[in-house]
Coordinates of C-alpha atoms in Angstrom, one line a residue:
M1 CA -61.2 -152.5 48.0
N2 CA -59.7 -150.7 51.2
K3 CA -57.8 -152.5 53.8
F4 CA -60.9 -152.5 56.4
A5 CA -63.3 -154.2 53.5
R6 CA -60.5 -157.1 53.0
A7 CA -60.5 -157.4 56.8
Q8 CA -64.4 -157.6 57.0
L9 CA -64.4 -160.2 54.1
F10 CA -61.6 -162.4 55.7
A11 CA -63.7 -162.4 59.2
A12 CA -66.8 -163.5 57.3
V13 CA -65.0 -166.3 55.6
L14 CA -63.7 -167.8 58.9
I15 CA -67.0 -167.4 60.7
A16 CA -69.0 -169.2 57.7
F17 CA -66.1 -172.0 58.0
A18 CA -66.6 -172.5 61.7
C19 CA -70.3 -172.6 61.3
G20 CA -69.9 -175.2 58.7
L21 CA -68.0 -177.4 61.0
V22 CA -70.4 -177.0 63.8
F23 CA -73.2 -178.0 61.4
A24 CA -71.3 -180.9 60.0
S25 CA -70.4 -182.1 63.5
G26 CA -73.9 -181.9 64.8
F27 CA -74.9 -184.7 61.9
D28 CA -71.7 -186.5 62.6
L29 CA -70.4 -185.9 58.9
T30 CA -66.8 -185.3 59.9
K31 CA -64.4 -187.1 61.7
I32 CA -61.7 -185.2 63.7
S33 CA -58.5 -187.0 63.6
W34 CA -54.6 -186.7 63.5
A35 CA -53.3 -186.3 60.0
Q36 CA -50.8 -189.2 60.6
T37 CA -52.0 -192.9 61.0
K38 CA -51.5 -194.6 64.4
T39 CA -52.2 -197.7 65.7
A40 CA -53.9 -197.8 68.9
P41 CA -52.1 -200.0 71.6
A42 CA -53.7 -203.3 72.4
P43 CA -55.4 -203.2 75.8
K44 CA -53.4 -205.1 78.5
P45 CA -55.5 -208.2 79.9
T46 CA -56.8 -207.8 83.2
P47 CA -55.6 -209.8 86.1
A48 CA -58.8 -211.9 85.9
E49 CA -58.1 -212.8 82.2
V50 CA -54.2 -213.6 83.1
K51 CA -55.2 -215.8 85.8
P52 CA -56.6 -218.8 84.0
L53 CA -53.9 -219.0 81.4
E54 CA -51.4 -218.9 84.2
E55 CA -53.1 -221.7 86.0
V56 CA -53.0 -223.8 82.6
G57 CA -49.4 -223.3 82.2
Q58 CA -48.7 -224.1 85.7
A59 CA -50.6 -227.4 85.6
F60 CA -48.4 -228.4 82.3
E61 CA -45.2 -227.7 84.4
A62 CA -46.5 -229.6 87.2
I63 CA -47.3 -232.6 85.1
A64 CA -43.8 -232.4 83.7
E65 CA -42.3 -232.1 87.0
H66 CA -44.1 -235.0 88.8
V67 CA -44.9 -237.3 86.1
T68 CA -41.8 -237.4 84.0
P69 CA -39.6 -239.1 86.7
A70 CA -41.9 -242.2 86.4
V71 CA -41.6 -242.4 82.6
V72 CA -38.9 -244.6 81.2
S73 CA -36.9 -245.3 78.1
I74 CA -37.1 -249.0 77.0
E75 CA -34.5 -250.5 74.7
A76 CA -35.4 -253.9 73.4
E77 CA -32.8 -256.0 71.5
I78 CA -33.2 -259.2 69.4
I79 CA -30.2 -261.3 68.8
E80 CA -29.6 -262.4 65.7
T81 CA -27.3 -265.3 65.0
R82 CA -25.2 -265.2 61.5
R83 CA -22.6 -267.3 60.9
T84 CA -18.9 -266.3 60.2
T85 CA -17.1 -268.5 57.7
V86 CA -13.4 -269.3 57.1
P87 CA -12.3 -268.0 53.6
R88 CA -12.4 -271.0 51.2
R89 CA -10.6 -269.5 48.2
N90 CA -8.0 -272.0 46.7
L91 CA -8.8 -274.9 49.1
P92 CA -7.6 -278.3 47.8
P93 CA -10.8 -280.6 46.4
G94 CA -12.7 -282.1 49.3
M95 CA -11.6 -279.8 51.9
E96 CA -14.7 -277.6 51.9
D97 CA -16.4 -280.0 54.3
F98 CA -13.8 -279.9 56.6
F99 CA -13.5 -276.3 56.8
R100 CA -17.2 -275.8 57.2
G101 CA -17.1 -277.3 60.7
F102 CA -15.3 -274.2 61.8
E103 CA -18.0 -272.0 61.0
M104 CA -19.0 -270.0 64.2
P105 CA -22.1 -268.3 65.2
D106 CA -21.7 -264.4 65.4
P107 CA -24.3 -262.8 67.5
Q108 CA -25.7 -259.4 66.0
P109 CA -28.1 -257.3 68.1
R110 CA -31.3 -255.8 66.3
G111 CA -33.2 -253.6 68.5
G112 CA -35.7 -250.9 68.8
T113 CA -36.6 -248.3 71.4
G114 CA -39.8 -247.2 73.1
S115 CA -41.4 -245.8 76.2
G116 CA -43.1 -247.1 79.5
F117 CA -44.2 -245.9 82.8
I118 CA -43.8 -247.2 86.3
V119 CA -46.9 -248.2 87.9
S120 CA -45.6 -249.7 91.4
K121 CA -42.7 -248.8 93.6
D122 CA -41.3 -252.3 93.2
G123 CA -40.6 -252.0 89.5
Y124 CA -43.8 -253.0 87.3
I125 CA -43.9 -251.0 84.1
L126 CA -46.5 -251.0 81.6
T127 CA -45.6 -250.4 77.8
N128 CA -46.8 -251.7 74.4
N129 CA -46.6 -255.3 73.3
H130 CA -44.9 -254.1 70.0
V131 CA -42.0 -252.5 71.9
V132 CA -40.9 -255.7 73.7
A133 CA -42.4 -258.4 71.5
N134 CA -39.6 -261.2 70.9
A135 CA -37.1 -259.2 72.5
D136 CA -33.9 -261.1 73.8
R137 CA -33.0 -258.3 76.1
V138 CA -34.8 -255.3 77.5
T139 CA -33.0 -252.2 79.1
V140 CA -34.8 -249.7 81.2
T141 CA -33.4 -246.1 81.5
M142 CA -34.9 -243.4 83.9
L143 CA -34.7 -239.9 84.0
D144 CA -31.9 -239.8 86.4
N145 CA -29.9 -241.9 84.0
R146 CA -30.2 -245.2 86.1
K147 CA -30.4 -248.3 83.9
F148 CA -32.0 -251.6 84.6
P149 CA -32.3 -254.9 83.0
A150 CA -35.9 -255.7 82.8
K151 CA -37.9 -259.2 82.5
V152 CA -41.1 -259.4 80.3
I153 CA -43.9 -260.4 82.9
G154 CA -46.4 -260.9 80.0
R155 CA -47.8 -259.3 76.8
D156 CA -51.0 -259.1 74.9
P157 CA -51.1 -258.7 71.3
T158 CA -54.9 -258.2 71.1
T159 CA -54.5 -255.0 73.0
D160 CA -51.0 -254.2 72.2
V161 CA -50.2 -254.1 76.1
A162 CA -47.3 -255.6 77.9
L163 CA -46.0 -255.6 81.7
I164 CA -42.3 -255.6 82.4
K165 CA -40.5 -255.5 85.6
V166 CA -36.9 -254.3 86.9
D167 CA -35.4 -255.3 90.2
A168 CA -35.5 -252.2 92.2
T169 CA -37.7 -250.6 95.0
N170 CA -39.0 -247.3 96.0
L171 CA -39.4 -245.9 92.5
P172 CA -41.4 -243.0 91.5
T173 CA -44.9 -244.2 90.3
V174 CA -47.6 -242.3 88.2
S175 CA -51.2 -241.7 89.3
M176 CA -53.8 -243.8 87.4
G177 CA -56.9 -242.0 86.0
D178 CA -60.4 -243.2 84.5
D179 CA -60.5 -242.6 80.8
R180 CA -64.4 -243.1 81.0
K181 CA -64.6 -239.8 82.7
S182 CA -62.5 -238.0 80.1
R183 CA -64.3 -235.9 77.4
V184 CA -63.5 -234.7 73.8
G185 CA -61.8 -231.4 74.0
Q186 CA -60.0 -231.8 77.4
W187 CA -56.2 -231.0 77.4
V188 CA -53.9 -233.9 77.6
V189 CA -50.2 -234.4 77.7
A190 CA -48.0 -237.1 76.0
I191 CA -44.5 -238.1 77.4
G192 CA -42.1 -240.3 76.0
N193 CA -39.0 -240.6 74.1
P194 CA -39.7 -239.9 70.3
L195 CA -37.0 -239.9 67.7
G196 CA -34.4 -240.5 70.2
L197 CA -35.2 -237.3 72.1
D198 CA -35.5 -238.7 75.6
F199 CA -38.2 -237.4 78.0
T200 CA -40.2 -235.3 75.6
V201 CA -43.6 -233.5 76.8
T202 CA -45.9 -232.6 74.2
A203 CA -49.6 -231.1 74.8
G204 CA -52.7 -231.3 72.8
I205 CA -56.4 -232.3 73.4
I206 CA -58.6 -235.5 73.3
S207 CA -59.6 -235.1 69.6
A208 CA -62.0 -238.3 69.7
K209 CA -62.7 -241.5 71.6
G210 CA -63.6 -244.9 70.6
R211 CA -61.6 -245.0 67.6
S212 CA -61.5 -248.3 65.9
Q213 CA -60.8 -249.7 62.5
L214 CA -57.5 -248.5 62.4
N215 CA -55.4 -250.5 59.9
L216 CA -52.4 -251.2 62.2
P217 CA -49.5 -253.3 61.0
G218 CA -49.4 -256.9 62.5
R219 CA -52.9 -256.8 63.7
D220 CA -54.1 -259.5 65.6
P221 CA -57.4 -261.3 64.5
Y222 CA -58.7 -260.7 68.0
A223 CA -57.5 -257.2 68.3
I224 CA -59.3 -254.9 70.7
Q225 CA -59.6 -251.4 69.3
D226 CA -61.1 -248.7 71.3
F227 CA -58.5 -245.8 71.0
I228 CA -58.2 -242.3 72.5
Q229 CA -57.3 -240.0 69.6
T230 CA -54.9 -237.0 70.6
D231 CA -53.5 -234.1 68.5
A232 CA -50.5 -234.1 71.1
A233 CA -47.5 -234.9 69.1
I234 CA -46.8 -238.7 69.1
N235 CA -43.6 -240.0 67.1
P236 CA -41.7 -243.5 66.9
G237 CA -40.4 -243.9 70.3
N238 CA -43.5 -242.5 72.0
S239 CA -44.9 -246.1 72.2
G240 CA -45.8 -247.1 75.5
G241 CA -45.4 -243.7 77.1
P242 CA -48.4 -242.3 79.3
L243 CA -51.2 -240.2 78.0
V244 CA -51.9 -237.8 80.9
N245 CA -54.9 -235.5 81.7
I246 CA -54.6 -232.0 83.0
R247 CA -54.8 -233.4 86.6
G248 CA -51.6 -235.6 86.3
E249 CA -53.5 -238.7 85.8
V250 CA -52.7 -241.4 83.4
I251 CA -55.7 -242.1 81.1
G252 CA -54.0 -243.9 78.1
V253 CA -50.9 -245.7 76.8
N254 CA -49.7 -244.1 73.7
S255 CA -49.6 -246.7 70.9
A256 CA -50.0 -245.7 67.3
I257 CA -50.0 -242.6 64.9
A258 CA -51.9 -242.0 61.5
S259 CA -49.3 -241.0 59.1
S260 CA -48.2 -241.9 55.6
T261 CA -44.8 -241.0 56.3
G262 CA -44.2 -242.8 59.8
L263 CA -43.8 -239.4 61.6
N264 CA -46.5 -237.3 63.3
A265 CA -49.2 -236.1 61.2
G266 CA -51.5 -234.4 63.6
Y267 CA -53.0 -237.6 65.1
G268 CA -52.0 -240.3 67.7
F269 CA -53.7 -242.8 69.4
A270 CA -53.4 -244.2 73.0
I271 CA -54.9 -247.6 74.5
P272 CA -57.4 -246.8 77.3
I273 CA -55.9 -247.0 80.8
T274 CA -59.1 -248.9 82.0
L275 CA -58.3 -251.6 79.2
A276 CA -54.4 -251.5 80.1
K277 CA -55.2 -252.0 83.8
Q278 CA -57.3 -255.0 83.2
V279 CA -54.5 -256.6 81.0
M280 CA -51.8 -255.7 83.8
D281 CA -54.0 -257.5 86.7
D282 CA -54.7 -260.5 84.5
L283 CA -50.9 -260.8 83.7
V284 CA -50.0 -260.4 87.4
Q285 CA -52.5 -262.9 88.5
Y286 CA -52.5 -265.6 85.9
G287 CA -49.4 -264.8 83.8
R288 CA -51.8 -264.3 80.8
V289 CA -54.8 -262.5 79.7
R290 CA -58.2 -264.2 80.3
R291 CA -60.2 -262.5 77.9
A292 CA -64.0 -263.3 77.0
V293 CA -64.8 -263.4 73.2
L294 CA -68.0 -263.7 71.1
G295 CA -66.0 -265.4 68.4
V296 CA -67.1 -263.0 65.6
S297 CA -65.3 -261.1 63.2
I298 CA -67.2 -258.0 63.0
D299 CA -67.4 -254.6 61.0
E300 CA -69.0 -251.2 61.7
V301 CA -72.6 -250.7 59.9
D302 CA -73.0 -248.3 57.0
P303 CA -76.3 -246.8 55.8
A304 CA -76.7 -249.9 53.3
D305 CA -76.4 -252.1 56.0
A306 CA -78.9 -250.4 58.2
R307 CA -81.5 -250.4 55.6
A308 CA -81.1 -254.2 54.7
G309 CA -81.2 -254.9 58.6
G310 CA -84.3 -253.1 59.0
L311 CA -82.8 -250.5 61.5
T312 CA -84.1 -247.0 61.9
E313 CA -80.8 -245.8 62.7
I314 CA -77.3 -246.2 61.4
R315 CA -75.6 -248.1 64.2
G316 CA -74.6 -251.6 65.7
V317 CA -72.2 -253.9 64.7
K318 CA -72.3 -256.4 61.5
V319 CA -71.3 -260.1 62.2
Q320 CA -68.9 -260.7 59.2
A321 CA -67.8 -264.4 60.0
F322 CA -67.1 -266.7 63.0
N323 CA -63.6 -266.9 64.4
P324 CA -62.8 -269.7 64.9
P325 CA -65.3 -271.2 62.6
G326 CA -67.0 -274.5 63.7
G327 CA -69.8 -275.6 65.9
E328 CA -68.1 -274.9 69.0
N329 CA -67.9 -271.1 68.2
P330 CA -69.8 -269.5 71.0
S331 CA -71.9 -267.1 69.1
L332 CA -72.4 -269.7 66.2
K333 CA -73.6 -272.3 69.0
A334 CA -76.1 -269.8 70.2
G335 CA -77.6 -269.3 67.0
V336 CA -75.9 -265.9 65.7
E337 CA -75.7 -265.8 61.8
V338 CA -73.4 -264.1 59.4
G339 CA -75.2 -260.9 58.4
D340 CA -76.7 -260.1 61.7
I341 CA -76.3 -256.8 63.2
I342 CA -75.8 -256.6 67.0
T343 CA -77.6 -253.9 68.5
S344 CA -77.1 -254.4 72.1
A345 CA -75.2 -256.8 74.5
A346 CA -75.6 -257.6 78.2
G347 CA -78.6 -254.8 78.1
Q348 CA -76.2 -252.0 76.8
R349 CA -77.2 -250.3 73.6
V350 CA -74.3 -250.8 71.0
N351 CA -73.7 -248.2 68.4
R352 CA -70.1 -249.2 67.1
I353 CA -67.4 -251.9 67.4
S354 CA -65.5 -250.0 70.2
E355 CA -68.6 -250.0 72.4
L356 CA -69.4 -253.8 72.0
Q357 CA -65.7 -254.5 72.6
R358 CA -66.0 -252.4 75.9
V359 CA -69.0 -254.3 77.1
I360 CA -67.6 -257.8 76.4
R361 CA -64.2 -257.1 78.0
G362 CA -66.1 -256.6 81.4
F363 CA -66.7 -260.4 81.4
K364 CA -64.8 -263.5 81.9
P365 CA -64.9 -266.7 79.5
G366 CA -67.5 -268.8 80.7
D367 CA -69.9 -265.9 81.6
V368 CA -73.5 -265.9 79.7
V369 CA -74.3 -262.6 77.9
D370 CA -77.5 -261.7 76.3
V371 CA -77.1 -260.4 72.9
E372 CA -79.9 -258.7 70.6
V373 CA -79.4 -258.6 66.9
M374 CA -81.6 -257.5 64.0
R375 CA -81.6 -260.1 61.1
F376 CA -82.7 -258.3 57.9
G377 CA -85.9 -256.8 59.7
Q378 CA -86.4 -259.3 62.5
K379 CA -85.3 -258.7 66.0
K380 CA -83.8 -261.7 67.6
S381 CA -82.2 -262.4 70.9
F382 CA -79.5 -265.0 72.1
R383 CA -77.8 -266.1 75.0
V384 CA -74.2 -266.3 74.5
R385 CA -71.8 -268.3 76.6
L386 CA -68.8 -266.2 76.0
G387 CA -65.4 -268.2 74.8
E388 CA -61.6 -267.5 75.1
P389 CA -59.5 -266.8 72.2
P390 CA -56.5 -269.5 71.3
R391 CA -53.4 -268.6 72.9
E392 CA -50.8 -266.7 70.7
S393 CA -48.7 -270.1 70.4
E394 CA -51.8 -271.7 69.4
A395 CA -53.3 -269.5 66.9
E396 CA -52.6 -270.5 63.2
V397 CA -51.0 -267.4 61.5
A398 CA -51.7 -267.4 57.9
S399 CA -48.8 -266.8 55.3
A400 CA -48.4 -263.3 54.2
E401 CA -46.9 -264.5 51.1
R402 CA -49.5 -265.7 48.8
S403 CA -49.3 -266.4 45.1
R404 CA -50.5 -263.5 42.9
A405 CA -51.3 -265.8 40.0
E406 CA -54.1 -264.3 37.8
P407 CA -57.2 -266.7 37.1
V408 CA -57.6 -267.7 33.6
R409 CA -60.3 -265.4 32.2
S410 CA -62.7 -267.7 30.8
N411 CA -66.5 -267.9 31.0
E412 CA -66.9 -264.3 32.3
R413 CA -70.2 -262.7 32.9
S414 CA -70.7 -259.0 33.5
N415 CA -73.4 -257.6 35.8
D416 CA -73.8 -254.0 35.0
R417 CA -76.2 -253.2 37.8
L418 CA -73.5 -254.0 40.3
G419 CA -70.6 -253.1 38.2
I420 CA -68.8 -256.3 38.3
T421 CA -67.5 -259.1 36.2
V422 CA -67.6 -262.7 37.6
Q423 CA -66.8 -266.5 36.5
P424 CA -66.7 -269.7 38.4
V425 CA -63.4 -270.1 40.5
P426 CA -60.9 -271.6 38.3
E427 CA -58.9 -274.5 39.5
E428 CA -55.5 -272.8 39.4
F429 CA -56.9 -270.1 41.6
V430 CA -57.9 -272.5 44.0
T431 CA -54.6 -274.2 44.2
A432 CA -52.8 -270.8 44.1
R433 CA -54.7 -269.2 47.1
R434 CA -55.3 -272.8 48.9
V435 CA -58.9 -272.1 49.0
S436 CA -61.0 -274.7 50.4
S437 CA -63.8 -276.7 48.6
E438 CA -66.3 -274.9 51.0
Y439 CA -65.5 -271.8 49.3
S440 CA -64.5 -272.6 46.0
R441 CA -68.0 -273.4 44.6
G442 CA -68.8 -269.4 44.3
L443 CA -68.2 -266.8 42.0
L444 CA -64.9 -265.2 41.6
V445 CA -64.9 -261.3 40.9
T446 CA -62.5 -260.7 38.1
E447 CA -63.4 -256.8 37.4
V448 CA -64.8 -254.0 39.4
S449 CA -66.0 -250.9 37.6
A450 CA -65.4 -247.6 39.4
R451 CA -68.9 -246.5 38.2
G452 CA -70.7 -249.4 39.9
P453 CA -72.1 -249.7 43.5
A454 CA -69.5 -252.6 44.1
Y455 CA -66.6 -250.2 43.5
R456 CA -64.4 -250.5 46.8
E457 CA -66.5 -253.0 48.4
L458 CA -65.5 -256.1 46.1
W459 CA -62.2 -256.4 44.9
A460 CA -61.0 -258.0 41.7
N461 CA -59.2 -261.6 41.5
R462 CA -59.7 -261.8 45.4
D463 CA -63.4 -261.9 46.5
I464 CA -65.5 -265.0 46.0
I465 CA -69.3 -264.4 46.0
L466 CA -70.8 -267.3 48.0
R467 CA -74.6 -266.4 48.6
T468 CA -77.1 -263.6 49.0
L469 CA -78.4 -263.0 52.4
H470 CA -81.1 -260.3 51.6
P471 CA -83.5 -259.8 50.3
V472 CA -83.3 -263.5 49.6
R473 CA -81.0 -266.3 50.7
K474 CA -79.6 -268.1 48.0
D475 CA -76.5 -269.9 47.2
I476 CA -74.7 -268.5 44.2
R477 CA -73.1 -271.0 41.9
T478 CA -73.3 -269.5 38.5
A479 CA -73.7 -266.1 37.1
A480 CA -77.3 -266.9 36.2
D481 CA -78.1 -267.4 39.9
L482 CA -76.8 -263.8 40.8
E483 CA -78.6 -262.3 37.6
Q484 CA -81.6 -263.9 38.8
V485 CA -81.5 -262.3 42.3
V486 CA -80.4 -258.9 41.0
S487 CA -83.0 -258.7 38.2
S488 CA -85.7 -258.8 40.8
L489 CA -84.5 -255.7 42.5
K490 CA -85.6 -252.0 41.8
R491 CA -83.2 -249.0 41.8
G492 CA -82.3 -248.2 45.4
D493 CA -82.9 -251.5 47.0
V494 CA -80.1 -253.2 48.9
L495 CA -78.3 -256.5 48.3
S496 CA -76.4 -258.3 51.1
L497 CA -73.7 -260.9 49.9
L498 CA -71.7 -263.4 51.9
V499 CA -68.3 -263.0 50.3
F500 CA -65.1 -265.0 50.9
D501 CA -62.1 -262.7 50.9
T502 CA -58.9 -264.6 50.2
A503 CA -56.6 -261.9 51.2
G504 CA -58.6 -260.6 54.2
G505 CA -58.6 -256.9 53.2
G506 CA -60.2 -254.4 55.2
G507 CA -58.7 -255.4 58.4
Q508 CA -60.2 -258.9 58.3
T509 CA -58.2 -262.1 58.9
P510 CA -56.7 -263.4 55.8
G511 CA -59.1 -266.2 54.1
S512 CA -62.2 -265.1 56.1
T513 CA -65.9 -264.3 55.1
K514 CA -67.3 -260.9 55.1
V515 CA -70.8 -259.4 54.5
V516 CA -70.9 -256.8 51.5
T517 CA -74.1 -254.6 51.5
L518 CA -74.6 -252.9 48.0
A519 CA -77.2 -250.2 46.8
I520 CA -78.6 -251.2 43.5
N521 CA -78.1 -249.1 40.4

């Protein structure tokens, strides 16, 4: 092939290749790109996108700048007295009593720290009851390092709120907000002194509202639990500090954390500021909190309770017991019974415990409140004249130290449909647990099967079954009594039992009744 022919062939190949590219590109069959891989740079945010982020950041900065000066660190000390003794080695006989007179008290301080916030220019400070409870000496430190001795004006174990005061004037104060207007998902800031890190600011959102049934240590039997839940980091030392909304207004008093380690695990709880303000106003005006109570121990309603009560919705508050017991109890006197489900109070719908407590705390002792209940399918109404809980000094405190003696296992009978084993309450159990005759005539639960409906509802060597409430009311004295009721039920039916809990589990007062509703296998 001559040189000219080779040139013609080469030109033809180039033309064919070019035509192929044009043809393929018309059908989008090829992608023209650089041989090297290169990541396209991220587009810069527009000014319109940056501005909201800057505004949020500026809001946090403003909160830290304007609220923190009104936050204080609180040191509470309890003076423990122990006695120092003169060494008595090698003393002559009979001289021990002589030297015993030279034993001297040796005060040893023991204390803890917490937080608080100033609510008035003349030195009133809100904090938690558990921060200053039983303290012999309380010292307040401000952001500018000034220290003041503080006086406890009053404290309320039922809400875990306390009011203290320092002798000072023209102090910085916080702005009070309204927690009722706050919504889940809104930004909040917690300020306090966690783990010795003074005046720490953390941010998060409102995770939930109306939280109750928290198993807090030292829980008062009349405790009000209506917490704001937040994921803003709260740790020991934050107690008593403010929870602040994005406008710089205090909407809660940081109080507790949910954690198995005692440190922040993502969930913290604050007392609503509207409740704390009520407590503060009473402490200033009366020196104590004048709180109205229905006089009932209550629990949330579960699906089995709702079915037994004849409710079309799973809502309301179940009456477990009367506290204090006796004919002068306001709810018992009005006609309310154990097992009733409270569905409304003062004309307001009640879905859960926190809502009922919120309604009742708007009244004073002696006020009359209309209460509606469902009693196993029947709707009933009562007018309850609200009472007042006993003062802390008058309240009977049940001993935490109870005998753990196991009952003698005799005359046991199993009930497979409930998944329990029961027996008459042995005398030694009555003596060891100090069970009154009113409750000792029932059946003691001695075993609970993990496969039965009573699992985690009834507790072995602790619960005494007193009577059935639904579908029939019957005192339970023997295993045959219980078997007679259960045998008449079909699979899926619900059975409500009145039970005496000798240990007071599930947040109940030790030695109290409760209503347990089971779905039959």
